[in-house]
Short mmCIF file of C-alpha atoms in Angstrom, two decimals:
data_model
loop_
_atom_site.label_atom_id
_atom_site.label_comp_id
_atom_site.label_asym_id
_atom_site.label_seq_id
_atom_site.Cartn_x
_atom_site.Cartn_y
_atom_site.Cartn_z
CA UNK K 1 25.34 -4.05 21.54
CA UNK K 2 23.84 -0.99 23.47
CA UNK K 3 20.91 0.55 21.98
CA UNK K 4 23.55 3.93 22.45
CA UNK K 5 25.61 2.24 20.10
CA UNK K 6 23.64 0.81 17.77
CA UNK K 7 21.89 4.61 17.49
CA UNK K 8 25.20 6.19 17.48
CA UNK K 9 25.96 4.09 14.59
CA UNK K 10 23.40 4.83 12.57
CA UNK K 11 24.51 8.44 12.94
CA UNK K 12 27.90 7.27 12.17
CA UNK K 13 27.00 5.12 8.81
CA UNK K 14 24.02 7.25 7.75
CA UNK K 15 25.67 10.61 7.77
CA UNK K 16 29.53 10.04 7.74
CA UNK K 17 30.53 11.90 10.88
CA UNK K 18 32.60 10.99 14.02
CA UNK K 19 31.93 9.74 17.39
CA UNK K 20 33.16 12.92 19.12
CA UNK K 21 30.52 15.10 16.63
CA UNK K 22 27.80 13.56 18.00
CA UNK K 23 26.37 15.13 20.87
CA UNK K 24 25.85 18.41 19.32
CA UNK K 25 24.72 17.82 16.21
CA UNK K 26 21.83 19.24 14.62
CA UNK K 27 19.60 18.54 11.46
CA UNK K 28 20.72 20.88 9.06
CA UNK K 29 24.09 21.88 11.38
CA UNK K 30 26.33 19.93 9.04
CA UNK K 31 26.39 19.71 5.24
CA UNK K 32 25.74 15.45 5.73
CA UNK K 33 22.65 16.14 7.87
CA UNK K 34 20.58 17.85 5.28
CA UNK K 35 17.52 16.91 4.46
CA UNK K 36 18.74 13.76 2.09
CA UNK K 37 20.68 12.68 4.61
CA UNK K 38 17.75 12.83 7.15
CA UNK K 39 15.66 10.22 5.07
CA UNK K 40 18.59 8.47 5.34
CA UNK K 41 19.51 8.12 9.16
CA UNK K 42 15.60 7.76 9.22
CA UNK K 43 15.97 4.84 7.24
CA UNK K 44 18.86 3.47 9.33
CA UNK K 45 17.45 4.03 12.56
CA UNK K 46 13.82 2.55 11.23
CA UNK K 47 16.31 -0.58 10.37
CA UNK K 48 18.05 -0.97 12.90
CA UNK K 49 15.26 -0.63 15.89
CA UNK K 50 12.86 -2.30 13.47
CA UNK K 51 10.31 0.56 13.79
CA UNK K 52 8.77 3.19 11.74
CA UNK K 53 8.30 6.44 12.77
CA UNK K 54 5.50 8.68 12.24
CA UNK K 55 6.11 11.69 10.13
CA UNK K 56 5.21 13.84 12.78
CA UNK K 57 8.55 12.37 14.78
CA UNK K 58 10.61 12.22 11.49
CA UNK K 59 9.58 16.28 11.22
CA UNK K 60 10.14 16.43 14.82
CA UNK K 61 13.69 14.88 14.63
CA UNK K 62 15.57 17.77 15.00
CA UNK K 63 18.99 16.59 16.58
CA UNK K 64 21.05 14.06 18.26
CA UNK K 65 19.62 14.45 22.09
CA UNK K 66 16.18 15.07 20.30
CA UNK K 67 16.28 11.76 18.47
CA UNK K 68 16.86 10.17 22.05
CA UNK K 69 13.84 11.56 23.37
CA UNK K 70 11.40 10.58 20.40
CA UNK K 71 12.93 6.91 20.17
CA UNK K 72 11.72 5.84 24.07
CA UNK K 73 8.36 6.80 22.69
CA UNK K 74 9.05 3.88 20.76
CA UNK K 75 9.99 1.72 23.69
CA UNK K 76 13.54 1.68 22.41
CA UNK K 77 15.53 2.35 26.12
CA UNK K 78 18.68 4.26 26.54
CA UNK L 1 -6.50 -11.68 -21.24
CA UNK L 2 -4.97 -14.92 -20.03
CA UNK L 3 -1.01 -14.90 -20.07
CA UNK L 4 1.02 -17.96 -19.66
CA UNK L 5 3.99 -16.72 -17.00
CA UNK L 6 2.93 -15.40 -13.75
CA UNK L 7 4.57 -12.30 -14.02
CA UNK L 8 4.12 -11.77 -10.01
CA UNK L 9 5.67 -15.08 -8.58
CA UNK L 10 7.12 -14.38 -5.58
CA UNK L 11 6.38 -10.70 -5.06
CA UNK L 12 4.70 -8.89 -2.57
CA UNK L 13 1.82 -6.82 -3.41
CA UNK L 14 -0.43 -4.42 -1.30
CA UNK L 15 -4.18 -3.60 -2.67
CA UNK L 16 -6.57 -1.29 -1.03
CA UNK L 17 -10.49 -1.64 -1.61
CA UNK L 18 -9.90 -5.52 -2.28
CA UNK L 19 -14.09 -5.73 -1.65
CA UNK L 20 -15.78 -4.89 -4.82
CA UNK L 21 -15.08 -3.65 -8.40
CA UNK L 22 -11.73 -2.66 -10.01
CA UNK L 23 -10.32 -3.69 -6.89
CA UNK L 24 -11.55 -6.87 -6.27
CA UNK L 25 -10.30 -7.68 -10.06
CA UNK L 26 -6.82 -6.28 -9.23
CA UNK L 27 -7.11 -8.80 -6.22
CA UNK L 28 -7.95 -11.46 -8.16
CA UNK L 29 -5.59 -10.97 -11.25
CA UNK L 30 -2.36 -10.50 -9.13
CA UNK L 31 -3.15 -13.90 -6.86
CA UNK L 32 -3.58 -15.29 -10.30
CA UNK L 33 -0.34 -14.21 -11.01
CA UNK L 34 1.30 -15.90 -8.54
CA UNK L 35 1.73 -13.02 -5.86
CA UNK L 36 1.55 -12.72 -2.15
CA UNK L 37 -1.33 -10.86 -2.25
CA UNK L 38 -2.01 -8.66 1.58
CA UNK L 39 -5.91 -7.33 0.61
CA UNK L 40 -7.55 -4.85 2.22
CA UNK L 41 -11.08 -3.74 2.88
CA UNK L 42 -12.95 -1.31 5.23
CA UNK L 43 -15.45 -3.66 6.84
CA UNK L 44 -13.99 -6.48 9.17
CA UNK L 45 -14.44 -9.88 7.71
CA UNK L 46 -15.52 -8.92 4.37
CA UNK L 47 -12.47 -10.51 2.76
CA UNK L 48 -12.02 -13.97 4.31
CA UNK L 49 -14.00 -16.03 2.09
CA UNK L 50 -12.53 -14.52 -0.89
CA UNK L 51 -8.62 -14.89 0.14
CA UNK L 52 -9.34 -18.44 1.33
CA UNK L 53 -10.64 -19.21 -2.06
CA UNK L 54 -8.24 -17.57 -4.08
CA UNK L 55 -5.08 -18.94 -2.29
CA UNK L 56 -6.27 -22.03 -3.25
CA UNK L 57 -7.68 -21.69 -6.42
CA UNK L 58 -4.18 -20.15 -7.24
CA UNK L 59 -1.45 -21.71 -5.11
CA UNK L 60 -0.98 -18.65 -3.25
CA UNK L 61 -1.05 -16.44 -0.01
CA UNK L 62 -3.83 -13.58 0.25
CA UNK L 63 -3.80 -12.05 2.98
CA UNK L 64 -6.63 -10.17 4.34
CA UNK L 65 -6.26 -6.94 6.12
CA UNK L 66 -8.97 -4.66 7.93
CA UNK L 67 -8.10 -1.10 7.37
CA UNK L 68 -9.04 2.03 7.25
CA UNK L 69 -7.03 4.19 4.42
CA UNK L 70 -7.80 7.36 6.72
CA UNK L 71 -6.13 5.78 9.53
CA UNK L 72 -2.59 6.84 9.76
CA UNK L 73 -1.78 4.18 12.92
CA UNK L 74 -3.47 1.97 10.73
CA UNK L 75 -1.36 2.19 8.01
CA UNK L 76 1.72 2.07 10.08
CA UNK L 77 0.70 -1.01 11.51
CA UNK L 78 0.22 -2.51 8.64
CA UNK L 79 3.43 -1.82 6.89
CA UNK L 80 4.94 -2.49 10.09
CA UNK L 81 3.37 -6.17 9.59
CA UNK L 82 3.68 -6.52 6.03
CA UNK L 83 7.62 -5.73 6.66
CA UNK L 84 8.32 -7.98 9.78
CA UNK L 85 6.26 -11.05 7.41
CA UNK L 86 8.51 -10.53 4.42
CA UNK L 87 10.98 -7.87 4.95
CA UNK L 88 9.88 -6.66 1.07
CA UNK L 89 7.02 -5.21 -0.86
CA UNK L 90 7.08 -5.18 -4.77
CA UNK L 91 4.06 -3.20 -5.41
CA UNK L 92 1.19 -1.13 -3.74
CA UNK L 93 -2.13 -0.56 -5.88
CA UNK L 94 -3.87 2.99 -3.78
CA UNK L 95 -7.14 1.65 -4.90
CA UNK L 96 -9.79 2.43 -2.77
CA UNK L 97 -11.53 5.89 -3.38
CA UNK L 98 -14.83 7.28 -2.57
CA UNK L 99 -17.40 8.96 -5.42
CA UNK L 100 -19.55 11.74 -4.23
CA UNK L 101 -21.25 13.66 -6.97
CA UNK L 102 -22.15 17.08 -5.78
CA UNK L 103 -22.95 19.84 -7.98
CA UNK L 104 -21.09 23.20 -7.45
CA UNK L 105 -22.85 25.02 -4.52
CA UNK L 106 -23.84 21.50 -2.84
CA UNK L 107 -20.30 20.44 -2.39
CA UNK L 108 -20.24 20.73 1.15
CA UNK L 109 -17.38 20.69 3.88
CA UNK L 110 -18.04 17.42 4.70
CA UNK L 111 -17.81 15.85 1.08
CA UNK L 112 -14.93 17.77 0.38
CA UNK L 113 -12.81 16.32 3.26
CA UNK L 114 -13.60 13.13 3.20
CA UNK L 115 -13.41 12.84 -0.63
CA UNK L 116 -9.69 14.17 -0.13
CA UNK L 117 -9.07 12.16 2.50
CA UNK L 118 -9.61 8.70 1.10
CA UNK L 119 -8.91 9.66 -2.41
CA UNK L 120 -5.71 11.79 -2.32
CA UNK L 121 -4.22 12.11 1.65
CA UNK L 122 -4.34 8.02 1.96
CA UNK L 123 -2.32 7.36 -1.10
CA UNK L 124 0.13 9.87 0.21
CA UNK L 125 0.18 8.49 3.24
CA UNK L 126 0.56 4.48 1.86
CA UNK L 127 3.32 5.85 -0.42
CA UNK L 128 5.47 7.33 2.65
CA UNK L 129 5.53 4.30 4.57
CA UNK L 130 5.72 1.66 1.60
CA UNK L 131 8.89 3.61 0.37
CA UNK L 132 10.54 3.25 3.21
CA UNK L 133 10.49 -0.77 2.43
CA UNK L 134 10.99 -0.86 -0.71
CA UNK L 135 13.70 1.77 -0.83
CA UNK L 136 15.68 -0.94 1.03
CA UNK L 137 14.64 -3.41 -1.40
CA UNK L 138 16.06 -1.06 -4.37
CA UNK L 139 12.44 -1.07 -6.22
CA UNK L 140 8.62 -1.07 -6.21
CA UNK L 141 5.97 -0.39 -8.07
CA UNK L 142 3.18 2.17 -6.56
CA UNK L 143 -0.21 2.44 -8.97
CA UNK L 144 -2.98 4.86 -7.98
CA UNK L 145 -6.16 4.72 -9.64
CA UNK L 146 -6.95 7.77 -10.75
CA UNK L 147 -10.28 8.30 -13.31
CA UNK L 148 -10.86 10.18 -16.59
CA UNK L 149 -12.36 12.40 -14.60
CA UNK L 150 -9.35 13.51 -13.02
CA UNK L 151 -7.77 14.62 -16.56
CA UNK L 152 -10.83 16.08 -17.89
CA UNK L 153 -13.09 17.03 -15.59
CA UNK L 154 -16.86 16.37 -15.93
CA UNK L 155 -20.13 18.40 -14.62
CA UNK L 156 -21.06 17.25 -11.44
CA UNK L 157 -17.86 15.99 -9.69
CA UNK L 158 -16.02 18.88 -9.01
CA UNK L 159 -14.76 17.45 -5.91
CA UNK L 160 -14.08 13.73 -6.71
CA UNK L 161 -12.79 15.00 -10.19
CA UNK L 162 -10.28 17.63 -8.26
CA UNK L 163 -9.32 14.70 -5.79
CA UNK L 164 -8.59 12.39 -9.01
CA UNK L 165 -6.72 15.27 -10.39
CA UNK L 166 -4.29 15.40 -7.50
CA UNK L 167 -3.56 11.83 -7.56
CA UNK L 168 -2.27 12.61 -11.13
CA UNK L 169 -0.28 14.96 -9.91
CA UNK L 170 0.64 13.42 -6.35
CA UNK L 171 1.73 10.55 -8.94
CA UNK L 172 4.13 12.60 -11.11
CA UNK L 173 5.72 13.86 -7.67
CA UNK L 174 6.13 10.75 -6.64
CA UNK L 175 7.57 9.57 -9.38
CA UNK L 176 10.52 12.19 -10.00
CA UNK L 177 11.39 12.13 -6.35
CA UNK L 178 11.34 8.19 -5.61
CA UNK L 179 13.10 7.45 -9.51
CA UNK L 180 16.87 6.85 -7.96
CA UNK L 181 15.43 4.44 -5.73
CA UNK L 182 14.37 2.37 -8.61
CA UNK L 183 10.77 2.88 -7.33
CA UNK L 184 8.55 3.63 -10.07
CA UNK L 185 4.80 5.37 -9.31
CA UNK L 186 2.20 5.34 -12.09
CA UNK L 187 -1.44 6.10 -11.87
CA UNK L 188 -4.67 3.66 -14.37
CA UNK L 189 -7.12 6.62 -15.15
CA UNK L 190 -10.12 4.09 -15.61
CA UNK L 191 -13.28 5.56 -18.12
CA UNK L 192 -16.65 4.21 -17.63
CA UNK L 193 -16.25 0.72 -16.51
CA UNK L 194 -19.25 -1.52 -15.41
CA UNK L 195 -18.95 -2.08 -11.57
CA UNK L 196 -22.07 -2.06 -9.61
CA UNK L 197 -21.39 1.48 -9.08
CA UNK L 198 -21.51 2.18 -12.25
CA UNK L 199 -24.77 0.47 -12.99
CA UNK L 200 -26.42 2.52 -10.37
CA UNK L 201 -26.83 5.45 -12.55
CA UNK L 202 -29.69 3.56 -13.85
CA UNK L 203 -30.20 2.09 -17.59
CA UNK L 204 -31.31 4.82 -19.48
CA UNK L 205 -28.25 6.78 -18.31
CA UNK L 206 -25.93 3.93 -19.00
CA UNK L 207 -26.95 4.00 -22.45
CA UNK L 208 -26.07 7.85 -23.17
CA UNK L 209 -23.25 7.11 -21.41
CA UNK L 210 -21.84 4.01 -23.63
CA UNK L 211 -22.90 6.47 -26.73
CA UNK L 212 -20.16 8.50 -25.56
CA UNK L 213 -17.74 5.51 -25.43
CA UNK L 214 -15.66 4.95 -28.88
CA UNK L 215 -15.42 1.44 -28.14
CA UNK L 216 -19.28 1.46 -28.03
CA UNK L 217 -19.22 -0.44 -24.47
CA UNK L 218 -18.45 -0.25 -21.02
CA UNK L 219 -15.04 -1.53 -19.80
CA UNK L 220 -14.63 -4.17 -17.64
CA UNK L 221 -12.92 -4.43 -13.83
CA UNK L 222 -10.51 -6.85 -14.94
CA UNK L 223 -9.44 -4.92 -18.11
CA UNK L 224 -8.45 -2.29 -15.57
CA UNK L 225 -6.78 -4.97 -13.70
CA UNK L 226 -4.65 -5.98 -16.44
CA UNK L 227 -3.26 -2.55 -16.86
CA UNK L 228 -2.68 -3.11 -13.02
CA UNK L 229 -0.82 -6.08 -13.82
CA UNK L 230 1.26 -4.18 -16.45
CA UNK L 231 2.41 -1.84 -14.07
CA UNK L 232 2.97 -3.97 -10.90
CA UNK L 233 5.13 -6.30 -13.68
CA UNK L 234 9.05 -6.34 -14.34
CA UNK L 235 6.69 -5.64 -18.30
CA UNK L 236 7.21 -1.80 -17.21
CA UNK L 237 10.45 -1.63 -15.46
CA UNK L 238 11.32 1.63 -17.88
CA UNK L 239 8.19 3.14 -17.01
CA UNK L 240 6.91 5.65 -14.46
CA UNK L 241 5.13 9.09 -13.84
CA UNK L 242 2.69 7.62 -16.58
CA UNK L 243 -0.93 8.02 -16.44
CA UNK L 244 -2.72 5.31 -18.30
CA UNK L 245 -6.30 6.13 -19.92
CA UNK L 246 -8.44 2.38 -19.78
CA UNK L 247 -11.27 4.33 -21.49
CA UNK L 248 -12.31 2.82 -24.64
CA UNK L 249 -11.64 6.36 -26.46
CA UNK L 250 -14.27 7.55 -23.98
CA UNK L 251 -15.02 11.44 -24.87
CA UNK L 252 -16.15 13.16 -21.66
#
């Protein structure tokens, strides 16, 4: 599997939402993405990359594209 | 106090300040208690005698570890290990800690930050990134050591007794926010025990001091250890945001 998949699945699993919501969502832009449901796409992504990120990226995390950006810090490629 | 079971087979245990004192007793009493035991001291090599010996003297793994508590790579690295070696982690002990006394008007800048920073912004720090293991394992045990200091204060130590203060209250956090994960975070508020530390107050001070004691003596490292054990054990699966006095009746 892509690593796009495999991080648009952790969106999908962690917060309940569709493919087609993806692109534009934002941390705190749907009821799922609050900050509960942050620790827990945080957890998934952590999981499924087999990372951890630093709470400075976790804070930082602040949408979809945004996500992108701080996971190739993390050598995961897109 | 000897126990029959090893009430740690098989788990995974994290202890900081493996080197000396109440840690090195907490090091010694979990390995005895059959867990996989990742130690950790400041200074490189310290610990590789010591977890060669014990992992044989018990049938066990310790594992030592070279680590800074202020370091926050550091610490990510070494979850980061401890996960890809096991994929769990049953119980962190935030041992190591730093004593400065410093009377008020000496406490300067430089005591106060990096009092707080071992003492209270480490265990924070451990307790972010060992949740995020053992929330997938659906428990864990955290215990900080925290001092009678830290609930009563003494002349003196008004920043090491502050710093011991927060990790009571750091601990009670913890615990209400990390109880539906089945992780449970209690804090060992040790009195006057007789580390080398200790003991370098100097004899005529030790004996005021163990006139103050109700037990009329010191305690020991591994009597601290055992209420380490307690709380690291399946023994206190009901119990957490407790803060547990080994003091003797100490009156401070």
């Amino acid at each position: 599997m892509e690593n796009i998949e495999k991080y648009n699945n952790a969106f999908i699993e962690a917060l309940s939402v569709e493919k087609q919501q993806l692109s534009g969502l934002t941390y705190q832009g749907i009821s799922e993405w609050d900050s509960v449901g942050h620790m827990n796409l945080i957890a998934s992504i952590e999981d499924t990359f087999e990372i951890m990120l630093d709470t400075d990226d976790i804070v930082d995390f602040s949408s979809y594209t945004k996500g992108i950006e701080i996971l190739k810090k993390y050598d995961v490629e897109f | 106090m000897m126990l029959n079971s090893k009430l740690l087979q098989g788990k995974v245990v994290l202890v900081t300040g493996c080197n000396r004192g109440i840690g090195k007793a907490i090091l010694e009493k979990f390995a005895m208690n059959g867990a996989i035991v990742y130690a950790s001291a400041r200074e490189n090599g310290i610990l590789e005698k010591e977890a060669l010996l014990l992992s044989e003297k018990y049938d066990t793994t310790v594992v030592p570890v070279y680590l800074d508590v202020t370091d926050l790579k550091g610490i990510q690295q070494l979850f980061m290990k401890i996960n890809k070696e096991y994929k769990r982690l049953d119980c962190v002990v935030n041992n190591a800690g730093v004593m400065e006394d410093a009377l008020i008007g000496m406490a300067t800048e430089a005591i106060i930050q990096k009092t707080f920073s071992v003492n209270v912004f480490a265990p924070i720090n451990m307790i972010q990134y060992a949740t995020k293991i053992m929330k997938k394992l659906g428990r864990g045990s955290i215990v900080n050591i925290s001092s009678i200091v830290g609930t009563n204060g003494n002349a003196g130590q008004i920043v090491y007794s502050a710093s011991k203060g927060a990790v009571i209250s750091l601990t009670k956090t913890a615990a209400k926010e990390l109880a539906p994960n089945n992780i449970r975070v209690n804090a060992i508020a040790p009195g006057m025990i007789d580390t080398a530390m200790f003991r370098s107050i100097g004899e005529p001070r030790i004996s005021e001091r163990i006139s103050k004691i109700g037990m009329g003596r010191l305690g020991t490292a591994e009597e601290v250890a055992d209420a380490a054990l307690f709380l690291a054990s399946d023994l206190s699966v009901y119990i957490t945001g407790q803060i547990i006095g080994v003091d003797g009746a100490a009156i401070i």
